Each structure stands twice: as C-alpha cells, then as structure tokens.
CSV table of N, CA, C and O in Angstrom, one decimal:
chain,number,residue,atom,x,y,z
P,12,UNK,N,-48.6,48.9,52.2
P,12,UNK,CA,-48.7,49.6,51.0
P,12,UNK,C,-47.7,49.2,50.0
P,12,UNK,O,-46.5,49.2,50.3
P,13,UNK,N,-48.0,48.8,48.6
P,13,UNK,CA,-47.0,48.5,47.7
P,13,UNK,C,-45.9,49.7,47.2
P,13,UNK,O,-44.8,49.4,46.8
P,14,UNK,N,-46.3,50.8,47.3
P,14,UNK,CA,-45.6,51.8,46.2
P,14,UNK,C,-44.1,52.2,47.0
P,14,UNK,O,-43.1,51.9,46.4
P,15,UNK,N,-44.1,52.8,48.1
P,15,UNK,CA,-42.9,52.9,48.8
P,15,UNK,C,-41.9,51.6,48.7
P,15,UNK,O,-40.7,51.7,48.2
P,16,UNK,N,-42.5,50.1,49.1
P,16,UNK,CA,-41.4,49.3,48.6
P,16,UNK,C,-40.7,48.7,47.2
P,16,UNK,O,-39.7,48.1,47.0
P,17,UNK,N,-41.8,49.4,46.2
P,17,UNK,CA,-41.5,48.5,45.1
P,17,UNK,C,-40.6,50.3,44.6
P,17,UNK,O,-39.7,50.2,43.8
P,18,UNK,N,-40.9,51.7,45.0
P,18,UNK,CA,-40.0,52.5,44.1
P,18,UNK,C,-38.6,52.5,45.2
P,18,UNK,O,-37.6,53.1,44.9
P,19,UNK,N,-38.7,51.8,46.3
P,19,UNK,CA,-37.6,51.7,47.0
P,19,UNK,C,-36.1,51.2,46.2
P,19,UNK,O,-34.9,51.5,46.3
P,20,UNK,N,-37.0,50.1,45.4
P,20,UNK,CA,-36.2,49.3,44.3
P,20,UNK,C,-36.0,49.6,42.8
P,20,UNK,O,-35.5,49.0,41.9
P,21,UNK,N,-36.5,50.8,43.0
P,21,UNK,CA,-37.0,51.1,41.7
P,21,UNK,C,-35.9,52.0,40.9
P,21,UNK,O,-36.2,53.2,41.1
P,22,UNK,N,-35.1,51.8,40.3
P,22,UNK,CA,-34.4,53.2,39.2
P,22,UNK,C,-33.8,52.7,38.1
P,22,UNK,O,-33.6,51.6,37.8
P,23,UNK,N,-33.7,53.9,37.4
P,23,UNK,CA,-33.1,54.1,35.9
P,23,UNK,C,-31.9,53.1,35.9
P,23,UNK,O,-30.9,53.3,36.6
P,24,UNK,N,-32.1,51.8,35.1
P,24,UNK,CA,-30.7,51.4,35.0
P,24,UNK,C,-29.6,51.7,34.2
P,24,UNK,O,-30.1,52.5,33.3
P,25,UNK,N,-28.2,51.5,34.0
P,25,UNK,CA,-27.7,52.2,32.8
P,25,UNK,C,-27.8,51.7,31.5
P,25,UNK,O,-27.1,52.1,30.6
P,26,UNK,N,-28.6,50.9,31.3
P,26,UNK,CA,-28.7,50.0,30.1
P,26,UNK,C,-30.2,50.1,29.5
P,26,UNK,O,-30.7,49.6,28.5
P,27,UNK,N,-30.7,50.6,30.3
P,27,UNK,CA,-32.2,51.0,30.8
P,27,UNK,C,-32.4,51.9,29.8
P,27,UNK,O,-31.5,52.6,29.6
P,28,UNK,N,-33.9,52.0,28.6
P,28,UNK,CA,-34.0,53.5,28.2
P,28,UNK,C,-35.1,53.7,29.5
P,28,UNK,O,-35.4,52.9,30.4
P,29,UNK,N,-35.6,55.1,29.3
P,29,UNK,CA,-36.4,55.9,30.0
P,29,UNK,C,-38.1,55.2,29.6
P,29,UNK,O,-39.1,55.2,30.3
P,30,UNK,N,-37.9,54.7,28.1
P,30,UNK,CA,-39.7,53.8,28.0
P,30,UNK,C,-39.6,52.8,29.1
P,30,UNK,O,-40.3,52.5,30.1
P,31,UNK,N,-38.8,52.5,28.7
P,31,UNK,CA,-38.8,50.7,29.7
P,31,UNK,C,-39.1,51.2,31.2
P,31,UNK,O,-40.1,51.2,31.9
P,32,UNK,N,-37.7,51.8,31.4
P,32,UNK,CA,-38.2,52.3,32.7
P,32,UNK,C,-39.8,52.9,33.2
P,32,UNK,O,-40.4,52.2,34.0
P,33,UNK,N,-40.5,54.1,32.7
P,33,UNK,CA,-41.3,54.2,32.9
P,33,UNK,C,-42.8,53.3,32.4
P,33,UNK,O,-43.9,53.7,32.6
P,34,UNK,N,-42.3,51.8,31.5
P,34,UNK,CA,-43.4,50.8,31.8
P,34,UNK,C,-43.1,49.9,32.8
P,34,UNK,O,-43.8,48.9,32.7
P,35,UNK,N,-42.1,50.1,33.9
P,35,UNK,CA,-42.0,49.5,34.8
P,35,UNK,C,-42.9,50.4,35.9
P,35,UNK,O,-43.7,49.9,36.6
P,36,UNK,N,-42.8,51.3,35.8
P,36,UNK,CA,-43.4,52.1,36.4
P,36,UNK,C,-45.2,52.8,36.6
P,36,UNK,O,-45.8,53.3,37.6
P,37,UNK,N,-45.4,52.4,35.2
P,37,UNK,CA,-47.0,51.9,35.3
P,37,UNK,C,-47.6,50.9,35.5
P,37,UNK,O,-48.8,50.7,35.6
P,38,UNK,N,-46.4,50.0,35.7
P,38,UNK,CA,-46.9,48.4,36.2
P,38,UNK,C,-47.2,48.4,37.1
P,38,UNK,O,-48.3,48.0,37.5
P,39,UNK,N,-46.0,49.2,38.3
P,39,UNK,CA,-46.5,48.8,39.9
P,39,UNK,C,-47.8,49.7,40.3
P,39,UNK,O,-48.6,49.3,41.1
P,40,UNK,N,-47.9,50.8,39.5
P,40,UNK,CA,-49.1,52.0,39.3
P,40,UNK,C,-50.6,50.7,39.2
P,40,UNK,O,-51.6,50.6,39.9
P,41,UNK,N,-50.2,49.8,38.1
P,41,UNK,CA,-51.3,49.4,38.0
P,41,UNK,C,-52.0,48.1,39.0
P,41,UNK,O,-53.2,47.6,39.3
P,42,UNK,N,-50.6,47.7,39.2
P,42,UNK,CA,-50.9,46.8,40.6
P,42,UNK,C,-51.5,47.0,41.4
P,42,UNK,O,-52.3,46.3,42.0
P,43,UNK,N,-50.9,48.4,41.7
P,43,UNK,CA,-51.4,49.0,43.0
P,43,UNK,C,-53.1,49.4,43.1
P,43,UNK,O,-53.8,49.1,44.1
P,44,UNK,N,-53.5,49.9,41.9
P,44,UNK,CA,-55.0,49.9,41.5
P,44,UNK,C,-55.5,48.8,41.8
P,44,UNK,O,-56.4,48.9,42.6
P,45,UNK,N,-55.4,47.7,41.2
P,45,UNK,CA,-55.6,46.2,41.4
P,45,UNK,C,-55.7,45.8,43.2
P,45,UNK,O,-56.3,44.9,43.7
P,46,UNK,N,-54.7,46.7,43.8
P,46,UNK,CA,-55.1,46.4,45.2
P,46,UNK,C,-55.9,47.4,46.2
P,46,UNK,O,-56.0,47.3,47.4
P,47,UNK,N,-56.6,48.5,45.2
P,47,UNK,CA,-57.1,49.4,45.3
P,47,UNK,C,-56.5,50.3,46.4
P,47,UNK,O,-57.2,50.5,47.4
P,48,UNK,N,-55.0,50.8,46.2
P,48,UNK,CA,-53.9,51.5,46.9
P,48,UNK,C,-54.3,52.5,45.8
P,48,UNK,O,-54.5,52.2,44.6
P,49,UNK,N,-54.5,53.7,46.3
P,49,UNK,CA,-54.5,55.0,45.6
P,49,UNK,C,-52.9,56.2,46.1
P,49,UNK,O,-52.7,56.7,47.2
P,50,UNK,N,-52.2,56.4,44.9
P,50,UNK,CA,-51.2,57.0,44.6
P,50,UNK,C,-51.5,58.0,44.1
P,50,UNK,O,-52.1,57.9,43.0
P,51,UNK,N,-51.2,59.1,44.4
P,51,UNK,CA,-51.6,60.6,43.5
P,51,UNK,C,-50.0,60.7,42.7
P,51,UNK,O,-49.0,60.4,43.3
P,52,UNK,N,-50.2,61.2,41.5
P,52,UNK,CA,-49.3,61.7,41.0
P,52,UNK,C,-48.0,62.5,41.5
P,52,UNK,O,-46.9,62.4,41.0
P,53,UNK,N,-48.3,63.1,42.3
P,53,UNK,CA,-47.4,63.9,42.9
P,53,UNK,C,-46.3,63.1,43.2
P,53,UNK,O,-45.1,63.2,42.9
P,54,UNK,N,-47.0,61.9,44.0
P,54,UNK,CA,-45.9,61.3,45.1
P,54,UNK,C,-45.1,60.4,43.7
P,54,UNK,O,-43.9,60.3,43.5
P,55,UNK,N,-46.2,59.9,43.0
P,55,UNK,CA,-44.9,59.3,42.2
P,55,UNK,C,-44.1,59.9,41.2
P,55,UNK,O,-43.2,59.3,40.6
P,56,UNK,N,-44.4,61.2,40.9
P,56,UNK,CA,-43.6,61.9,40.5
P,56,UNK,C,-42.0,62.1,41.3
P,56,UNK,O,-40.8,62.0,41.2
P,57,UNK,N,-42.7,62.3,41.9
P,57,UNK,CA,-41.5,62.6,43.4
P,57,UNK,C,-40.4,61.3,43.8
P,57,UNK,O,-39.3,61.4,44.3
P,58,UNK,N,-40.9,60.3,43.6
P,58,UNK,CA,-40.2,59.1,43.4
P,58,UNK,C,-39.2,58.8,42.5
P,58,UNK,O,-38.0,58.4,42.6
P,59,UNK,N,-40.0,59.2,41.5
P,59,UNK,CA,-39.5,58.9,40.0
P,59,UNK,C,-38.2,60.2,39.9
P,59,UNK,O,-37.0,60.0,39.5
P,60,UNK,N,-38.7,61.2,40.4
P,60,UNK,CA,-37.6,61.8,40.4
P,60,UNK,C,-36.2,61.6,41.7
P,60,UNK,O,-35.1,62.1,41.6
P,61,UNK,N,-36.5,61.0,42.5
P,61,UNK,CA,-35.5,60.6,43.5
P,61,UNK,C,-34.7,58.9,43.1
P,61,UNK,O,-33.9,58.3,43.7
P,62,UNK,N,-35.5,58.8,41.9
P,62,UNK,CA,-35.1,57.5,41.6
P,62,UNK,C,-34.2,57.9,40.5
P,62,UNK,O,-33.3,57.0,40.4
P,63,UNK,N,-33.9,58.8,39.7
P,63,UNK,CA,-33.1,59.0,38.8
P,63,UNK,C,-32.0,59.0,38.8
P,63,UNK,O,-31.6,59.7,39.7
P,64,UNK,N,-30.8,58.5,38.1
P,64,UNK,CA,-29.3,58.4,38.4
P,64,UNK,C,-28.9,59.7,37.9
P,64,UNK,O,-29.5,60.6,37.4
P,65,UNK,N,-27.7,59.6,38.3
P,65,UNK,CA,-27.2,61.2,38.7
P,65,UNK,C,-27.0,62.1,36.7
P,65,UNK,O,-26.9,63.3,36.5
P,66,UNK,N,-26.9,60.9,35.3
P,66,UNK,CA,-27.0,61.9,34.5
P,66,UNK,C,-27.9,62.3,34.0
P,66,UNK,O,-28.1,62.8,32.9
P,67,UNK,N,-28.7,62.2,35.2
P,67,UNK,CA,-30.5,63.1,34.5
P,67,UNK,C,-30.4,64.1,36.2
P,67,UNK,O,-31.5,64.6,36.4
P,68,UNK,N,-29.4,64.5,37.1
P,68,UNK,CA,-29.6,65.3,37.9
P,68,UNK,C,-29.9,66.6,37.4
P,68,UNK,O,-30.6,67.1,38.2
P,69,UNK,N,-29.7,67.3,36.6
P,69,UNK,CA,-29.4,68.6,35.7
P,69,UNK,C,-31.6,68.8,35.6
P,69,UNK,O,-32.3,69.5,36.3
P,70,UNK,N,-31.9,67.9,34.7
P,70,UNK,CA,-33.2,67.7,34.0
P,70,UNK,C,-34.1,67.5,35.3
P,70,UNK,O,-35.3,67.7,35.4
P,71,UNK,N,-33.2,66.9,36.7
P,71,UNK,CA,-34.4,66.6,37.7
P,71,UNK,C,-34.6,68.3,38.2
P,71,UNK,O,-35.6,69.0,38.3
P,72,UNK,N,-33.2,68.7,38.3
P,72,UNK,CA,-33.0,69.8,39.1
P,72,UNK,C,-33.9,71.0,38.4
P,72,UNK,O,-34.6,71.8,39.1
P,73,UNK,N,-33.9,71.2,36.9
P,73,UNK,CA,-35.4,72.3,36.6
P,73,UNK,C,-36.1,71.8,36.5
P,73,UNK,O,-37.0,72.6,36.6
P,74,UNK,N,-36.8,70.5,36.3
P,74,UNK,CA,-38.2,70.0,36.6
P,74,UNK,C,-38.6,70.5,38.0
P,74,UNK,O,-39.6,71.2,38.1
P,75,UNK,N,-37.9,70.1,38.9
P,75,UNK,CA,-38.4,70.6,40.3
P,75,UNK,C,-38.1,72.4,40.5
P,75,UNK,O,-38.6,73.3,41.2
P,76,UNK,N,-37.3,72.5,39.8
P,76,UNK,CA,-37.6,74.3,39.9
P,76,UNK,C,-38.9,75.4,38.9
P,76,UNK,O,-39.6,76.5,39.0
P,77,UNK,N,-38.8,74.5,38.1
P,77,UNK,CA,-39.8,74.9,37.1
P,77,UNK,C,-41.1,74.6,37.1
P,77,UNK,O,-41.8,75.6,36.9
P,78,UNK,N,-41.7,73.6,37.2
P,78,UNK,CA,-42.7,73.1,37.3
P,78,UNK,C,-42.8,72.4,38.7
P,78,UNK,O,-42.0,71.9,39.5
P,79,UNK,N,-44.5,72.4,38.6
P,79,UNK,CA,-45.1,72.4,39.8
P,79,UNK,C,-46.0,71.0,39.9
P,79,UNK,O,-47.0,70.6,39.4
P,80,UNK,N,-44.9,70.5,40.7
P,80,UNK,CA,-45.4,68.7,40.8
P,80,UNK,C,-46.6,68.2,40.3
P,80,UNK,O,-46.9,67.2,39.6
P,81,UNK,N,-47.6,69.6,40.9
P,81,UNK,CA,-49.2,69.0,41.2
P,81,UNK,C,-49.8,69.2,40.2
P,81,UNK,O,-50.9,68.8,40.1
P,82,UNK,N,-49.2,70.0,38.7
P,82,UNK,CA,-49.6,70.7,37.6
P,82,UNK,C,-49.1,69.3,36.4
P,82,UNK,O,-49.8,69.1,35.4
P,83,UNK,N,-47.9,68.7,36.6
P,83,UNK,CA,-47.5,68.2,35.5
P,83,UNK,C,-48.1,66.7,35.8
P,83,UNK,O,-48.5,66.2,36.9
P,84,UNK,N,-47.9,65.7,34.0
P,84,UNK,CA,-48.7,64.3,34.6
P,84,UNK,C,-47.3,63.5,34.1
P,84,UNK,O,-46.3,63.9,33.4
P,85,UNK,N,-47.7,62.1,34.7
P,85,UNK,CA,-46.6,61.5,34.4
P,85,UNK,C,-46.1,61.3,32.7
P,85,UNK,O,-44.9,61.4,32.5
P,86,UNK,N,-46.7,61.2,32.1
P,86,UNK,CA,-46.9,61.0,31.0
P,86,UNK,C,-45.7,62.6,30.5
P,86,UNK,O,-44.8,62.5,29.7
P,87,UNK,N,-45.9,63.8,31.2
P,87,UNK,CA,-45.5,64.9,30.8
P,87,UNK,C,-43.7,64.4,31.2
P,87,UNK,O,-42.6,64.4,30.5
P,88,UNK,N,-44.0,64.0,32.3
P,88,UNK,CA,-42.5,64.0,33.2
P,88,UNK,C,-41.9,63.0,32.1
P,88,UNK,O,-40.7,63.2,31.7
P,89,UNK,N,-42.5,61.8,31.6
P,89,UNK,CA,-41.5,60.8,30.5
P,89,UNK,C,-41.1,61.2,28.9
P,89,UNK,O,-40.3,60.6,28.2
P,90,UNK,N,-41.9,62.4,28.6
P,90,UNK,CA,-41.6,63.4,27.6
P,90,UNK,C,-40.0,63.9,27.7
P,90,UNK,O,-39.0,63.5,27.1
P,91,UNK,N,-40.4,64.7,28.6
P,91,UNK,CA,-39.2,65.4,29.3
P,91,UNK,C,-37.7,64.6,29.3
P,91,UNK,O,-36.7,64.9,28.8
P,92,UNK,N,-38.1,63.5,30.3
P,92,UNK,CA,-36.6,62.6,30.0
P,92,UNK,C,-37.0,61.7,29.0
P,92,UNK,O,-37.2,60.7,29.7
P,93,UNK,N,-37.2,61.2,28.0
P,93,UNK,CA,-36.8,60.9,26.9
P,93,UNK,C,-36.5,61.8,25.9
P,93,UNK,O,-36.0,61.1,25.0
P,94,UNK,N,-36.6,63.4,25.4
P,94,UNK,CA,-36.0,64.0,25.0
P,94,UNK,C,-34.7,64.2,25.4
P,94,UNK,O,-33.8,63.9,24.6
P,95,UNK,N,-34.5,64.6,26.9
P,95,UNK,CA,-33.2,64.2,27.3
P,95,UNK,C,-32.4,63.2,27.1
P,95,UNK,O,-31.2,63.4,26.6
P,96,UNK,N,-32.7,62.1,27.4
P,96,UNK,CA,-32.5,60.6,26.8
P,96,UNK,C,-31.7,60.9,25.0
P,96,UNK,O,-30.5,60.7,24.6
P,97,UNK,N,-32.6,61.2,24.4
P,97,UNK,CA,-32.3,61.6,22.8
P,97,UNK,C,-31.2,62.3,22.7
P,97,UNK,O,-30.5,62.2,21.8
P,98,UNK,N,-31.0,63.0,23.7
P,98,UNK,CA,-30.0,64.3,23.3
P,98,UNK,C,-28.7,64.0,23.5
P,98,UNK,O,-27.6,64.3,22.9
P,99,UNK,N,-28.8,63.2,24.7
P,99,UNK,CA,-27.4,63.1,25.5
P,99,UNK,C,-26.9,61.7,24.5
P,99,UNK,O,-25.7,61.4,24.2
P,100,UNK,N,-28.1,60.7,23.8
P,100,UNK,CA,-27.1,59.7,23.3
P,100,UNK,C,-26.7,60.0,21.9
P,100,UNK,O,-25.9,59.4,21.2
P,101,UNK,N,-27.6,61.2,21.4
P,101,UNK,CA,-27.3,61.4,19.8
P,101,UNK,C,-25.6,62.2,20.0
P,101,UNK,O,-24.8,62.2,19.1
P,102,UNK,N,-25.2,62.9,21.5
P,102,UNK,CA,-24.2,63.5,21.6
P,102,UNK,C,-23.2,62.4,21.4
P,102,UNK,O,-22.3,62.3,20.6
P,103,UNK,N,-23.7,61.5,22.5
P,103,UNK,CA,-22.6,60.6,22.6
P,103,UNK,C,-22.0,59.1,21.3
P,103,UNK,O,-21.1,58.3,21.3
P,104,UNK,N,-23.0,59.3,20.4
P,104,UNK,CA,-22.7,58.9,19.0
P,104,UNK,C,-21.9,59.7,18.2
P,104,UNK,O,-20.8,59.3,17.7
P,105,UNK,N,-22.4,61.4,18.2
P,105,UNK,CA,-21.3,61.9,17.7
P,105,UNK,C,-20.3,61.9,17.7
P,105,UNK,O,-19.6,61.8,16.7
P,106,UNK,N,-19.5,61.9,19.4
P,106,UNK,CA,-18.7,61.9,19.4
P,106,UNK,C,-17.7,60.6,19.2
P,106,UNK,O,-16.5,60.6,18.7
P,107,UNK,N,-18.5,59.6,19.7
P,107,UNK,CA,-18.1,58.4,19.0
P,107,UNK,C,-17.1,58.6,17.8
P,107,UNK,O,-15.9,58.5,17.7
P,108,UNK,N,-18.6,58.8,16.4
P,108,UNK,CA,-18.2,58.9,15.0
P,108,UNK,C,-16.8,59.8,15.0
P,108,UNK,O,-15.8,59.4,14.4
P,109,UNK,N,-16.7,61.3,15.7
P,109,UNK,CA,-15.5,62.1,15.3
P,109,UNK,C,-14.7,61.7,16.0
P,109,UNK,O,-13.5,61.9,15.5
P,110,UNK,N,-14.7,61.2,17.4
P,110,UNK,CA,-13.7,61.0,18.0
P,110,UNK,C,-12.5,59.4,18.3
P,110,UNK,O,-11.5,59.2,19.0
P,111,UNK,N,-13.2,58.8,17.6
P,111,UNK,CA,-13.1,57.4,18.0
P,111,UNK,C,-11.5,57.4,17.4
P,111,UNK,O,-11.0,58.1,16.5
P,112,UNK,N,-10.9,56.2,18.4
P,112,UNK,CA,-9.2,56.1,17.7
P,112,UNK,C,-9.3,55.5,16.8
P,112,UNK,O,-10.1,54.6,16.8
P,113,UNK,N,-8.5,55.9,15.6
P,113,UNK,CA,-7.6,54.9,14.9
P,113,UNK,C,-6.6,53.3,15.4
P,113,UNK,O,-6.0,52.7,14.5
C-alpha cells in the first residue's frame, strides 16, 4: 500500500508553507487513486495531523478535540492551518518590525 510509506516520510517542513505541503499531499492521494488504493479521509487526516511539527501542536490539539475526523474534509483541515499559518507569521513580522536591534 502507498499511503502509510509515503506519509511515513511525510511532514511540514520549516520552510514549508501549509499549500505546498498539503499539494504534496494530494499528490500521493492522487497516486494512490491511479493505483486504485482507496484512502478515506479520516486516515489521512489522521496522518496529516501526526505529521505536524510541534508549532501547529496547539491547532492539532482542538482539531482533534473539537471536531469529528469523520465530519471534517481535507480541504476543511488546510483552512484551518493556513489561517494559523497567517497568524503566527503576521505575529512574527511584527515583532520583527518593533523589536528588531539597532
């Protein structure tokens, strides 16, 4: 089966945004179709969220408390962290701009 080896390899890099990453992520999705390997959402949600590096732990941690694997689509789940995505780097410009040395 492709999907366990290829999200085995699979995570957010730090240089990585969250699109790229998740068109990596429809790639192997679509491969896998192509080898007519059927993946339910669930599991690669579940992936996707075990693949996340630890400054999206916060966002994995109420996704899985809040919503219900089997309810949300991937498409929902890349919403989610790229809002996050937005928030944490528009923070970390700010502080850039106010904080940076002389």
């Amino acid at each position: 089966m492709l999907i366990p080896r290829d999200f085995d390899n699979l995570a957010l890099k730090d240089a990585e945004t969250v699109n790229y990453y998740f068109s990596r992520i429809m790639e192997i999705l679509n491969q896998s179709k192509s080898y007519r390997e059927v993946v339910s959402d669930r599991k690669v949600l579940e992936e996707i969220l075990k693949s996340l590096p630890q400054k999206f732990e916060h966002v994995v941690t109420v996704i899985e408390e809040m919503k219900d694997l089997a309810e949300i689509s991937i498409h929902e789940m890349m919403g989610s962290l790229e809002v996050h995505e937005k928030r944490v780097n528009k923070y970390a410009t700010w502080w850039r701009e106010n904080f940076k040395r002389s």
